[in-house]
Amino acid sequence: MPRRDADWPTAAAFLPDDPSDLDRLREAAAGCRGCPLWEPATQTVFGRGGASARLVLVGEQPGDVEDTRGLPFVGPAGRELVAALDEAEVDRSDVYVTNAVKHFKFRAQGKRRIHASPDTLEVHACTPWLTAELAAVQPELVVLLGATAGKALLGPSFRVTADRGKLLEAPGGQQVLATLHPSAVLRADDRQAAHDGLVADLRIAAEVLRG
Ligand code: URA
Ligand code: SF4
């Protein structure tokens, strides 16, 4: 069972000496034991994309497919994300994709692994990786996909419904835009409307990148 006292080293204890180098960060994150989530998971799923990306997209945590393949957003949510980015005319070569939490949290149900939401302490433990990725990439805009990413960067009062679709400033001065998580689109009763909402928000990101 995960310990509840948050007496974990957090990711901060595993950051490399030179955190400005993305490759060093990725290598160091592979050995992170900053919270208990590493143990049942297959591997660390670090961000993917170039160090000169102008846009960073932040999800929640890797899912089952991502945990197996070691790459973010390569499962069903990733397909929805790619479709929405293309429809919004965001240039995907400009994008770095990552998650607030780098290990897959799940509960076992027979042979299936069911997604479990990371809690506040786990998100807090993992945030040093995200902060270091943002410092290394220095994007023009960060798109926060869903509540976990939103709370990680904007704090506990963040609410997707109230805060989505607006250009906001994170405490570090970073320009951010929050929107729905692509998995929420896949679960929505009116999937088309949710998809259209995600696309509309991503069009704002595309406009920022066009300057
Ligand atoms: N959901 C996420 O938040 N991130 C992924 O990488 C995959 C699914
Ligand atoms: Fe480290 Fe984050 Fe994995 Fe926890 S979830 S072990 S802090 S990489």
Short mmCIF file of C-alpha atoms and ligand atoms in Angstrom, two decimals:
data_model
loop_
_atom_site.label_atom_id
_atom_site.label_comp_id
_atom_site.label_asym_id
_atom_site.label_seq_id
_atom_site.Cartn_x
_atom_site.Cartn_y
_atom_site.Cartn_z
CA MET A 1 0.00 0.00 0.00
CA PRO A 2 1.24 3.52 -0.72
CA ARG A 3 2.24 5.40 2.38
CA ARG A 4 -0.12 8.23 3.19
CA ASP A 5 2.24 10.41 5.19
CA ALA A 6 3.94 11.87 2.08
CA ASP A 7 7.27 11.03 3.63
CA TRP A 8 8.61 10.36 0.16
CA PRO A 9 11.79 11.75 -1.35
CA THR A 10 9.75 13.23 -4.26
CA ALA A 11 11.25 13.54 -7.73
CA ALA A 12 13.43 16.43 -6.51
CA ALA A 13 15.85 13.88 -5.01
CA PHE A 14 16.40 12.32 -8.46
CA LEU A 15 16.96 15.39 -10.62
CA PRO A 16 20.31 15.38 -12.47
CA ASP A 17 23.01 17.96 -11.76
CA ASP A 18 22.28 19.69 -15.06
CA PRO A 19 18.49 19.74 -15.30
CA SER A 20 18.52 21.97 -18.39
CA ASP A 21 19.38 19.01 -20.65
CA LEU A 22 16.26 17.05 -21.67
CA ASP A 23 18.16 13.83 -22.40
CA ARG A 24 19.78 13.91 -18.96
CA LEU A 25 16.37 14.53 -17.42
CA ARG A 26 14.87 11.59 -19.28
CA GLU A 27 17.70 9.26 -18.18
CA ALA A 28 17.41 10.37 -14.56
CA ALA A 29 13.62 10.04 -14.55
CA ALA A 30 13.95 6.41 -15.64
CA GLY A 31 15.34 5.66 -12.17
CA CYS A 32 12.96 7.84 -10.16
CA ARG A 33 11.70 6.38 -6.89
CA GLY A 34 10.28 9.66 -5.66
CA CYS A 35 6.91 8.19 -4.68
CA PRO A 36 5.48 4.65 -4.48
CA LEU A 37 3.96 4.66 -7.99
CA TRP A 38 7.14 3.40 -9.67
CA GLU A 39 6.93 -0.05 -8.18
CA PRO A 40 3.88 -1.69 -9.77
CA ALA A 41 4.35 0.20 -13.06
CA THR A 42 6.44 -1.08 -15.99
CA GLN A 43 8.57 2.02 -16.54
CA THR A 44 8.77 5.79 -16.30
CA VAL A 45 6.94 7.46 -19.17
CA PHE A 46 8.76 10.72 -19.76
CA GLY A 47 7.79 13.47 -22.19
CA ARG A 48 8.29 13.19 -25.93
CA GLY A 49 9.24 15.93 -28.37
CA GLY A 50 12.05 18.30 -29.21
CA ALA A 51 13.79 20.65 -26.80
CA SER A 52 12.86 23.54 -29.10
CA ALA A 53 9.12 22.78 -29.10
CA ARG A 54 7.01 25.94 -28.93
CA LEU A 55 4.04 24.21 -27.31
CA VAL A 56 4.00 21.77 -24.37
CA LEU A 57 0.92 19.61 -23.78
CA VAL A 58 0.49 18.19 -20.28
CA GLY A 59 -1.78 15.21 -19.55
CA GLU A 60 -2.47 13.39 -16.30
CA GLN A 61 -0.44 10.17 -16.24
CA PRO A 62 0.41 7.39 -18.69
CA GLY A 63 -2.33 4.85 -19.34
CA ASP A 64 -2.03 1.10 -19.84
CA VAL A 65 -0.71 1.35 -23.41
CA GLU A 66 1.70 4.16 -22.55
CA ASP A 67 3.05 2.18 -19.57
CA THR A 68 3.82 -0.77 -21.84
CA ARG A 69 5.33 1.26 -24.68
CA GLY A 70 7.10 3.88 -22.59
CA LEU A 71 5.70 6.83 -24.54
CA PRO A 72 3.01 9.38 -23.61
CA PHE A 73 -0.35 9.55 -25.42
CA VAL A 74 0.06 6.56 -27.72
CA GLY A 75 -3.23 4.86 -26.74
CA PRO A 76 -6.89 5.80 -27.28
CA ALA A 77 -6.55 9.22 -25.59
CA GLY A 78 -3.55 9.91 -27.79
CA ARG A 79 -5.56 9.20 -30.94
CA GLU A 80 -8.24 11.66 -29.81
CA LEU A 81 -5.56 14.22 -29.02
CA VAL A 82 -3.91 13.88 -32.43
CA ALA A 83 -7.27 14.20 -34.19
CA ALA A 84 -8.12 17.35 -32.20
CA LEU A 85 -4.68 18.91 -32.76
CA ASP A 86 -4.92 18.30 -36.50
CA GLU A 87 -8.43 19.70 -36.70
CA ALA A 88 -7.31 22.78 -34.77
CA GLU A 89 -4.36 23.14 -37.16
CA VAL A 90 -1.72 22.94 -34.47
CA ASP A 91 1.58 21.98 -36.08
CA ARG A 92 2.47 18.73 -34.28
CA SER A 93 6.18 19.14 -35.07
CA ASP A 94 6.07 22.12 -32.68
CA VAL A 95 4.72 20.06 -29.78
CA TYR A 96 6.28 18.39 -26.74
CA VAL A 97 3.87 16.01 -24.98
CA THR A 98 4.16 14.94 -21.36
CA ASN A 99 2.20 14.14 -18.21
CA ALA A 100 1.93 15.59 -14.70
CA VAL A 101 2.70 12.12 -13.28
CA LYS A 102 5.24 9.86 -14.98
CA HIS A 103 4.16 6.42 -13.75
CA PHE A 104 0.90 4.59 -14.50
CA LYS A 105 -1.31 4.24 -11.41
CA PHE A 106 -3.81 1.40 -11.62
CA ARG A 107 -5.70 -1.22 -9.70
CA ALA A 108 -5.62 -4.81 -10.89
CA GLN A 109 -8.93 -6.42 -11.83
CA GLY A 110 -8.04 -9.95 -12.84
CA LYS A 111 -5.59 -9.51 -15.68
CA ARG A 112 -6.82 -6.01 -16.48
CA ARG A 113 -5.20 -2.89 -15.12
CA ILE A 114 -7.77 -0.20 -14.40
CA HIS A 115 -6.69 3.45 -14.37
CA ALA A 116 -6.63 5.00 -10.90
CA SER A 117 -6.33 8.77 -10.45
CA PRO A 118 -3.10 10.01 -8.89
CA ASP A 119 -3.71 11.82 -5.62
CA THR A 120 -2.44 15.23 -4.58
CA LEU A 121 0.66 13.85 -2.85
CA GLU A 122 1.66 11.82 -5.90
CA VAL A 123 1.17 14.78 -8.23
CA HIS A 124 3.21 16.93 -5.85
CA ALA A 125 5.97 14.30 -5.72
CA CYS A 126 6.22 14.16 -9.51
CA THR A 127 5.92 17.88 -10.34
CA PRO A 128 9.72 18.51 -10.25
CA TRP A 129 9.99 16.54 -13.52
CA LEU A 130 7.33 18.66 -15.19
CA THR A 131 8.87 21.88 -13.88
CA ALA A 132 12.29 20.79 -15.19
CA GLU A 133 10.84 19.83 -18.59
CA LEU A 134 9.22 23.26 -18.88
CA ALA A 135 12.47 24.98 -17.88
CA ALA A 136 14.42 22.93 -20.43
CA VAL A 137 11.97 23.42 -23.31
CA GLN A 138 10.85 26.99 -22.51
CA PRO A 139 7.72 26.80 -24.66
CA GLU A 140 5.66 29.81 -25.66
CA LEU A 141 2.52 28.13 -24.35
CA VAL A 142 1.62 25.20 -22.09
CA VAL A 143 -1.70 23.45 -22.69
CA LEU A 144 -3.04 21.73 -19.60
CA LEU A 145 -5.20 18.74 -20.47
CA GLY A 146 -7.68 18.22 -17.62
CA ALA A 147 -7.81 18.78 -13.88
CA THR A 148 -4.65 16.96 -12.79
CA ALA A 149 -2.38 18.95 -15.10
CA GLY A 150 -4.29 22.13 -14.19
CA LYS A 151 -3.87 21.63 -10.46
CA ALA A 152 -0.20 20.67 -10.87
CA LEU A 153 0.65 24.02 -12.46
CA LEU A 154 -2.10 26.38 -11.28
CA GLY A 155 -2.84 25.05 -7.79
CA PRO A 156 -5.73 23.27 -6.04
CA SER A 157 -8.39 25.86 -6.86
CA PHE A 158 -8.12 25.08 -10.59
CA ARG A 159 -11.40 23.88 -12.19
CA VAL A 160 -11.56 22.70 -15.80
CA THR A 161 -15.12 23.93 -16.39
CA ALA A 162 -14.42 27.42 -15.04
CA ASP A 163 -10.89 27.89 -16.35
CA ARG A 164 -10.77 26.20 -19.74
CA GLY A 165 -10.34 28.10 -22.96
CA LYS A 166 -8.71 31.16 -21.39
CA LEU A 167 -5.09 32.24 -21.61
CA LEU A 168 -3.80 32.30 -18.03
CA GLU A 169 -0.50 32.92 -16.32
CA ALA A 170 1.01 30.21 -14.10
CA PRO A 171 2.78 31.28 -10.86
CA GLY A 172 6.17 30.95 -12.62
CA GLY A 173 5.03 33.47 -15.27
CA GLN A 174 4.41 30.77 -17.88
CA GLN A 175 1.53 31.39 -20.31
CA VAL A 176 -0.94 28.50 -20.05
CA LEU A 177 -4.24 27.41 -21.55
CA ALA A 178 -6.38 24.74 -19.93
CA THR A 179 -8.81 22.47 -21.69
CA LEU A 180 -10.54 19.10 -21.42
CA HIS A 181 -8.58 15.91 -21.14
CA PRO A 182 -8.94 13.82 -24.33
CA SER A 183 -10.06 10.85 -22.18
CA ALA A 184 -12.95 13.01 -20.94
CA VAL A 185 -13.95 13.48 -24.58
CA LEU A 186 -13.97 9.71 -25.07
CA ARG A 187 -16.18 9.25 -21.97
CA ALA A 188 -18.57 12.13 -22.69
CA ASP A 189 -22.30 11.45 -23.34
CA ASP A 190 -22.11 13.87 -26.24
CA ARG A 191 -18.76 12.95 -27.63
CA GLN A 192 -19.00 15.18 -30.68
CA ALA A 193 -19.74 18.26 -28.55
CA ALA A 194 -16.85 17.46 -26.20
CA HIS A 195 -14.51 16.91 -29.15
CA ASP A 196 -15.60 20.20 -30.71
CA GLY A 197 -14.92 21.95 -27.38
CA LEU A 198 -11.41 20.51 -27.21
CA VAL A 199 -10.77 21.59 -30.81
CA ALA A 200 -12.08 25.11 -30.10
CA ASP A 201 -9.67 25.46 -27.16
CA LEU A 202 -6.76 24.10 -29.20
CA ARG A 203 -7.51 26.67 -31.92
CA ILE A 204 -6.62 29.33 -29.32
CA ALA A 205 -3.26 27.58 -28.89
CA ALA A 206 -2.77 27.51 -32.67
CA GLU A 207 -3.46 31.25 -32.80
CA VAL A 208 -0.91 31.96 -30.04
CA LEU A 209 1.70 30.00 -32.01
CA ARG A 210 0.88 31.93 -35.18
CA GLY A 211 1.57 35.07 -33.14
N1 URA B 1 -3.80 9.95 -20.55
C1 URA B 1 -2.87 10.84 -20.14
O1 URA B 1 -3.15 11.74 -19.37
N2 URA B 1 -1.64 10.72 -20.59
C2 URA B 1 -1.25 9.76 -21.43
O2 URA B 1 -0.09 9.72 -21.78
C3 URA B 1 -2.24 8.83 -21.85
C4 URA B 1 -3.51 8.94 -21.39
FE1 SF4 B 2 9.04 9.48 -9.55
FE2 SF4 B 2 6.85 10.59 -10.57
FE3 SF4 B 2 7.24 7.99 -10.83
FE4 SF4 B 2 6.60 8.98 -8.46
S1 SF4 B 2 5.31 8.99 -10.31
S2 SF4 B 2 8.22 7.49 -8.87
S3 SF4 B 2 7.70 10.95 -8.50
S4 SF4 B 2 8.48 9.59 -11.73
#
